[in-house]
Structures are given as C-alpha cells and as structure tokens.
mmCIF file of N, CA and C in Angstrom:
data_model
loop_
_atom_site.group_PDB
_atom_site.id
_atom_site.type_symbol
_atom_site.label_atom_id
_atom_site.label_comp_id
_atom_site.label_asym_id
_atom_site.label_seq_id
_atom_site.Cartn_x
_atom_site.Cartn_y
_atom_site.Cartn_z
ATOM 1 N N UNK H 4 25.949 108.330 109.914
ATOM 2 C CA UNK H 4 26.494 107.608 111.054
ATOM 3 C C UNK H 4 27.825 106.972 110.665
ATOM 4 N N UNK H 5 28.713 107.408 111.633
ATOM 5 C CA UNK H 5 30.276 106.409 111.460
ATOM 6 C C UNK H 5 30.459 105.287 112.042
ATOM 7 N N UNK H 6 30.752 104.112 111.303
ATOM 8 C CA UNK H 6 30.918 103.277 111.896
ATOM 9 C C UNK H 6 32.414 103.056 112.372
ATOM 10 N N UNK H 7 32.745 103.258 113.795
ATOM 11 C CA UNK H 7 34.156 103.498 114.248
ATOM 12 C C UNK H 7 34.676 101.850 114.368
ATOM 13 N N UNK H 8 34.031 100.756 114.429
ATOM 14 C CA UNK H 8 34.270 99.646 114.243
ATOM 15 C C UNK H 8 35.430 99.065 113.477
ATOM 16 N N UNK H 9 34.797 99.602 111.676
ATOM 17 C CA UNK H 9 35.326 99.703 110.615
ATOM 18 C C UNK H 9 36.392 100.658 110.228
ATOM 19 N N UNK H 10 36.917 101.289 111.273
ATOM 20 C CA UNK H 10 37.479 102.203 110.382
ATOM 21 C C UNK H 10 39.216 101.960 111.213
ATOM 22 N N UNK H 11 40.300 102.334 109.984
ATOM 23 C CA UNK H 11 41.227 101.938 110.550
ATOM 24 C C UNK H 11 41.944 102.896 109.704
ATOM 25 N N UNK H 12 43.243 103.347 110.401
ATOM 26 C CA UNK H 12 44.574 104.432 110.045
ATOM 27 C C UNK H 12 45.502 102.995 109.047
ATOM 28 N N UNK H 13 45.547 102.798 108.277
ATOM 29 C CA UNK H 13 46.268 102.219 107.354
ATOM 30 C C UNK H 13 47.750 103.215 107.200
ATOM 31 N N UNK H 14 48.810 102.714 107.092
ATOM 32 C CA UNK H 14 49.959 103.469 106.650
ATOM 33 C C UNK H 14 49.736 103.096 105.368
ATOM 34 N N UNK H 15 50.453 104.708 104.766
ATOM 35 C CA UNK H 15 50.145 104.960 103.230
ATOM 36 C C UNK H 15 51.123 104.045 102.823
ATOM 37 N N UNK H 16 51.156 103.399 101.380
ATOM 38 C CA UNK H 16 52.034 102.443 100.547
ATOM 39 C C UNK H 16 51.865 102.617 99.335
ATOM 40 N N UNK H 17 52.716 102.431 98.430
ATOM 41 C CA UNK H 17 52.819 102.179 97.159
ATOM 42 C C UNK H 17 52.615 101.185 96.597
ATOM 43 N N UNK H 18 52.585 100.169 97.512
ATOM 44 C CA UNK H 18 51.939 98.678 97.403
ATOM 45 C C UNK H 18 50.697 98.451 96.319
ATOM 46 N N UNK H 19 50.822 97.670 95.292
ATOM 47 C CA UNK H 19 49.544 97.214 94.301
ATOM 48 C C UNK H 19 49.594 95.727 94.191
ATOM 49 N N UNK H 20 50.669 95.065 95.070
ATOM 50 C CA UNK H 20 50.071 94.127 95.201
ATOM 51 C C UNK H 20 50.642 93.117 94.024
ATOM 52 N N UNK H 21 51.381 93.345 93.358
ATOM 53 C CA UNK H 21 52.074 92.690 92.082
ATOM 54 C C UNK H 21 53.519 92.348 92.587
ATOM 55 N N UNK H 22 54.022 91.892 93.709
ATOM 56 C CA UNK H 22 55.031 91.511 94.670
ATOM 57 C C UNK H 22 56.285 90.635 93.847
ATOM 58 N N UNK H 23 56.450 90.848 92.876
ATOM 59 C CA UNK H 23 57.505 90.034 92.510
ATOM 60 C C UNK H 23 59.163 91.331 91.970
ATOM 61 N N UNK H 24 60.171 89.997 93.035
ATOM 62 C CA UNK H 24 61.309 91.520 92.990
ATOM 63 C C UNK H 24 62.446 90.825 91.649
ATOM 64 N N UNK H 25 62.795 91.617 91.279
ATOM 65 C CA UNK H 25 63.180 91.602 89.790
ATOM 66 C C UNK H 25 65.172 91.415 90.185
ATOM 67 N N UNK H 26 65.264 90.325 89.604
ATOM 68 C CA UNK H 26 66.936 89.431 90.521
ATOM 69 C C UNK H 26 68.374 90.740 89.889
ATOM 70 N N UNK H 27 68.263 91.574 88.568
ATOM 71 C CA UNK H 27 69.347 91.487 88.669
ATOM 72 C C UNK H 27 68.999 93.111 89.263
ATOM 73 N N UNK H 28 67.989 93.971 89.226
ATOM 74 C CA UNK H 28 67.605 95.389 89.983
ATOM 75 C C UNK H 28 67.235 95.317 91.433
ATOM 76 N N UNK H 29 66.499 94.364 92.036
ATOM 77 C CA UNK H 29 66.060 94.170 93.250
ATOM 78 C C UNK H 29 65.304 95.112 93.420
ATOM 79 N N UNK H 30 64.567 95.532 92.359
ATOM 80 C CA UNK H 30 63.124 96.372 92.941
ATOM 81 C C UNK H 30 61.913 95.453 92.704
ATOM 82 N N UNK H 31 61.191 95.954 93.637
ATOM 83 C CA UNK H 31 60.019 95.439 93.588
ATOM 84 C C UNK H 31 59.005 95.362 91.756
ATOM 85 N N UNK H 32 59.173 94.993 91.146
ATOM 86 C CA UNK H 32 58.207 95.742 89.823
ATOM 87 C C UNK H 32 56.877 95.990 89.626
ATOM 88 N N UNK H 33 56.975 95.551 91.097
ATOM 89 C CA UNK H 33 54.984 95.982 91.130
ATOM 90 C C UNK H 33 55.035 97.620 91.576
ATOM 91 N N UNK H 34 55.656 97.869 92.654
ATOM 92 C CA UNK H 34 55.704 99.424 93.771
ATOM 93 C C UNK H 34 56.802 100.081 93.356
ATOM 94 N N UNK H 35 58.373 99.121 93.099
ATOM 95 C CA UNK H 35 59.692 99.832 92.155
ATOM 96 C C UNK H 35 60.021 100.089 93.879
ATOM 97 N N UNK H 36 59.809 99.711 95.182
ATOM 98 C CA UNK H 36 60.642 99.450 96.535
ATOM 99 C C UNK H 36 61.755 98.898 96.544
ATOM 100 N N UNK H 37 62.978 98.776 96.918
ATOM 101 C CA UNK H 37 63.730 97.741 96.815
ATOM 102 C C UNK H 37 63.347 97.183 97.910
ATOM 103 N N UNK H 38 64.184 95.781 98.732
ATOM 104 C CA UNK H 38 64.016 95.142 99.410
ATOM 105 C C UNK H 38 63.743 95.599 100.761
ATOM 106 N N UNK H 39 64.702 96.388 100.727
ATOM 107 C CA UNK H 39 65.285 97.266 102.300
ATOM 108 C C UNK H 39 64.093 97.578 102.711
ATOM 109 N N UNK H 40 63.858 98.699 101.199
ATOM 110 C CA UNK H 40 62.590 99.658 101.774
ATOM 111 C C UNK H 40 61.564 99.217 102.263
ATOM 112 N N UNK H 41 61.098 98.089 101.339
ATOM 113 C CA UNK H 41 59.740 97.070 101.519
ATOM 114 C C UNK H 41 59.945 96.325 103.002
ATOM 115 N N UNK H 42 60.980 96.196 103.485
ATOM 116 C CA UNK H 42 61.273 95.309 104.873
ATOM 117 C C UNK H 42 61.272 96.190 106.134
ATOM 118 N N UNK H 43 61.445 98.023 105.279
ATOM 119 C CA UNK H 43 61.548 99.265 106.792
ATOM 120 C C UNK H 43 60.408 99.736 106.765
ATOM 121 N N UNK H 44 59.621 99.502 105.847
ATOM 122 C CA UNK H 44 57.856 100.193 105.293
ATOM 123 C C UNK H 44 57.221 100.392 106.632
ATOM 124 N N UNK H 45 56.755 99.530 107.669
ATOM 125 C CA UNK H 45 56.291 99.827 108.806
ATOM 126 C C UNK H 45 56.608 100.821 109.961
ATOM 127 N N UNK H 46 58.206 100.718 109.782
ATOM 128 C CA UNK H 46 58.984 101.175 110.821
ATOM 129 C C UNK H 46 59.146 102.901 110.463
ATOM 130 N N UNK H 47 58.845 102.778 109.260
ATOM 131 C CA UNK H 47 59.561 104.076 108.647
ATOM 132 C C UNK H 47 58.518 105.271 109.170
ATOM 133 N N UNK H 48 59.336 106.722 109.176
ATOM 134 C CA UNK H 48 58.135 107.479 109.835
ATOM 135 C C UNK H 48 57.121 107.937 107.983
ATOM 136 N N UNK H 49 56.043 108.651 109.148
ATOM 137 C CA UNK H 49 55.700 108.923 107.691
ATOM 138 C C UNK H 49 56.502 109.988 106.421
ATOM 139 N N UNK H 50 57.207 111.078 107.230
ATOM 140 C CA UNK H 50 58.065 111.534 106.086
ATOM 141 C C UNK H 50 58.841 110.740 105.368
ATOM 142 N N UNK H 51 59.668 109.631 106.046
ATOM 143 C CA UNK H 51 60.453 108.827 105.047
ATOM 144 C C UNK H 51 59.636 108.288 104.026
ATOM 145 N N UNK H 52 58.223 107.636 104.395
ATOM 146 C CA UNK H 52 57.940 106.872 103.320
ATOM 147 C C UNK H 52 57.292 107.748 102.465
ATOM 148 N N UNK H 53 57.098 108.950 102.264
ATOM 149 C CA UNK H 53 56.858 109.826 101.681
ATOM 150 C C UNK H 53 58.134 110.334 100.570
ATOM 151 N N UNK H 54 59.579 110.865 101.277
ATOM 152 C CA UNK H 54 60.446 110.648 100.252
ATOM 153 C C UNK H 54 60.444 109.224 99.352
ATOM 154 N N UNK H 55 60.266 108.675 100.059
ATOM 155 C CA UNK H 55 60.475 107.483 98.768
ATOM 156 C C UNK H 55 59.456 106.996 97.640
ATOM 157 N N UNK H 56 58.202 107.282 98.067
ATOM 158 C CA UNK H 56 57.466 107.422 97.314
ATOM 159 C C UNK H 56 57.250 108.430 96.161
ATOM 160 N N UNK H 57 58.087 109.844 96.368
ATOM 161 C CA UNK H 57 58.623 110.918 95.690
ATOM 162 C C UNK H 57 59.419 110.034 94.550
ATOM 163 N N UNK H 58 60.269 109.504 95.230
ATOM 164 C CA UNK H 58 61.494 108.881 94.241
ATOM 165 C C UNK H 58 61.215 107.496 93.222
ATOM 166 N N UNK H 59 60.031 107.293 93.703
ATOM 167 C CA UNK H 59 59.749 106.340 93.024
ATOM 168 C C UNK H 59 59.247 106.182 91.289
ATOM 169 N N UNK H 60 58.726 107.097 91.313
ATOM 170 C CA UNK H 60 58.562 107.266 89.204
ATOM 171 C C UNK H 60 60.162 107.554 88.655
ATOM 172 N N UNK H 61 60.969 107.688 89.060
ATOM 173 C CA UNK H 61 62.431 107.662 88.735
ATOM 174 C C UNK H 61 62.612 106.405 88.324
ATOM 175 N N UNK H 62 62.692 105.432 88.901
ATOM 176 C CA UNK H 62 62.979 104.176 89.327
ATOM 177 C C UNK H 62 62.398 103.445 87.907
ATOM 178 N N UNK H 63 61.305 103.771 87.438
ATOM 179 C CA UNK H 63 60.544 103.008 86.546
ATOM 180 C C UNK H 63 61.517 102.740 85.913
ATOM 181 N N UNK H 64 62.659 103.699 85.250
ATOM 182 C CA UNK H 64 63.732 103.187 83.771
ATOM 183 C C UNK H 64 63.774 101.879 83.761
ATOM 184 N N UNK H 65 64.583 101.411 85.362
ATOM 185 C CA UNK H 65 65.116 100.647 85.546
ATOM 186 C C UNK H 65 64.329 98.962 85.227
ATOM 187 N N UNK H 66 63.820 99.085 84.992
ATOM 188 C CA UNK H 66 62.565 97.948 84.464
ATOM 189 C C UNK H 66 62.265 97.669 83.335
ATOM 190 N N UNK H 67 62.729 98.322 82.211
ATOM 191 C CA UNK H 67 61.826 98.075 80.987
ATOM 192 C C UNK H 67 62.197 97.440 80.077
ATOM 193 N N UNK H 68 63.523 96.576 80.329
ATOM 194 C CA UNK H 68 63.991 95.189 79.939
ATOM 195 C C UNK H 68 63.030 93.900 80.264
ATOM 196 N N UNK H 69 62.338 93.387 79.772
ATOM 197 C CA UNK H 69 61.797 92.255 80.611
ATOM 198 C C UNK H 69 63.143 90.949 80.760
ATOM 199 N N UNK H 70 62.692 90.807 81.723
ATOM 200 C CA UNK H 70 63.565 89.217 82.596
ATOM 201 C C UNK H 70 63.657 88.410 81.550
ATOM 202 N N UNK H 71 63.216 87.669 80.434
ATOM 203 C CA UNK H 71 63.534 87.374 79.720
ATOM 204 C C UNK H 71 62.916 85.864 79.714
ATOM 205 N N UNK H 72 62.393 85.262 81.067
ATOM 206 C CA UNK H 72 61.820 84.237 80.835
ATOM 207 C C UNK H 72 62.658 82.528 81.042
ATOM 208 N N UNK H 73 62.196 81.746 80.988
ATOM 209 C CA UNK H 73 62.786 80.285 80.748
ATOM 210 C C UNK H 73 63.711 80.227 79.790
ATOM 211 N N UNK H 74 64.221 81.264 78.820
ATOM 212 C CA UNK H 74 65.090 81.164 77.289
ATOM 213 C C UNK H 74 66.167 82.139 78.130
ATOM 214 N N UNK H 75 65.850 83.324 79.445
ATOM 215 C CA UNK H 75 67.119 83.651 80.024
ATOM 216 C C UNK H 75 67.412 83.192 81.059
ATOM 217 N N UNK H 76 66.505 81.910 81.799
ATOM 218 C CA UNK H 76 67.288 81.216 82.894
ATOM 219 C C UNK H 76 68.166 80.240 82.258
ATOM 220 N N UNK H 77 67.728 79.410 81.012
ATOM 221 C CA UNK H 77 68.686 78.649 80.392
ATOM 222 C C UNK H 77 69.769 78.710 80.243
ATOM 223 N N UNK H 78 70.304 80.420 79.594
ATOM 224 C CA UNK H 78 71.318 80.468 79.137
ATOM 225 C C UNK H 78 72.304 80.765 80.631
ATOM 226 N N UNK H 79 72.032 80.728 81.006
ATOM 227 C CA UNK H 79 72.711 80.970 82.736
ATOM 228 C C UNK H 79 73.323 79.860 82.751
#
C-alpha cells in the first residue's frame, strides 16, 4: 500500500547540508554551489540543475586551502 499522503516530488540537490560559503571562493563547501546558483536552485529547470551538478566535482580544487581560522582573520 502507498501512502500518497507522504509522498512528495522533492527537486534534486546537491545540498548535504554543511551550508557555510567560503569568503575568498564563494562556493558553498558543503555542495561547492556558488551563491547565484544556491539562490536560482528552485527556479532552475531540471536540466540546468543537472549541468551544474555535472560541474560540480571540478570545483572541489578550489577548496583545499583551509580558511585558516582566528590566526587568518587577525592578520587582516
């Protein structure tokens, strides 16, 4: 038996939920979205959010500096 109650069309995401966007890349470092994308996510059809989700293991490079912490807001 289905319960049609429960059941809902979710748009697909890359979303995990680790939401913090990284100041000097502006990607997301949880999903690797930038801002834009994360703000058109709803609107977008599903092919778009499909290219971008394509493009997204690219993106990882760009991350693997860590932020550096309270010792790199200081020196600012």
């Amino acid at each position: 038996m289905k319960d049609d109650i429960w059941s809902r069309d979710e748009i697909e995401s890359p979303c995990v939920k680790i939401c913090v966007v990284h100041p000097e890349s502006r990607l997301c470092t949880g999903c690797l979205r930038t801002i834009d994308e994360i703000g058109a996510w709803s609107k977008m059809t599903p092919e778009a959010r499909r290219e971008v989700m394509a493009e997204l293991p690219s993106r990882a490079g760009q991350l693997t500096k860590r932020r550096g912490g309270r010792a790199a807001r200081l020196k600012r």
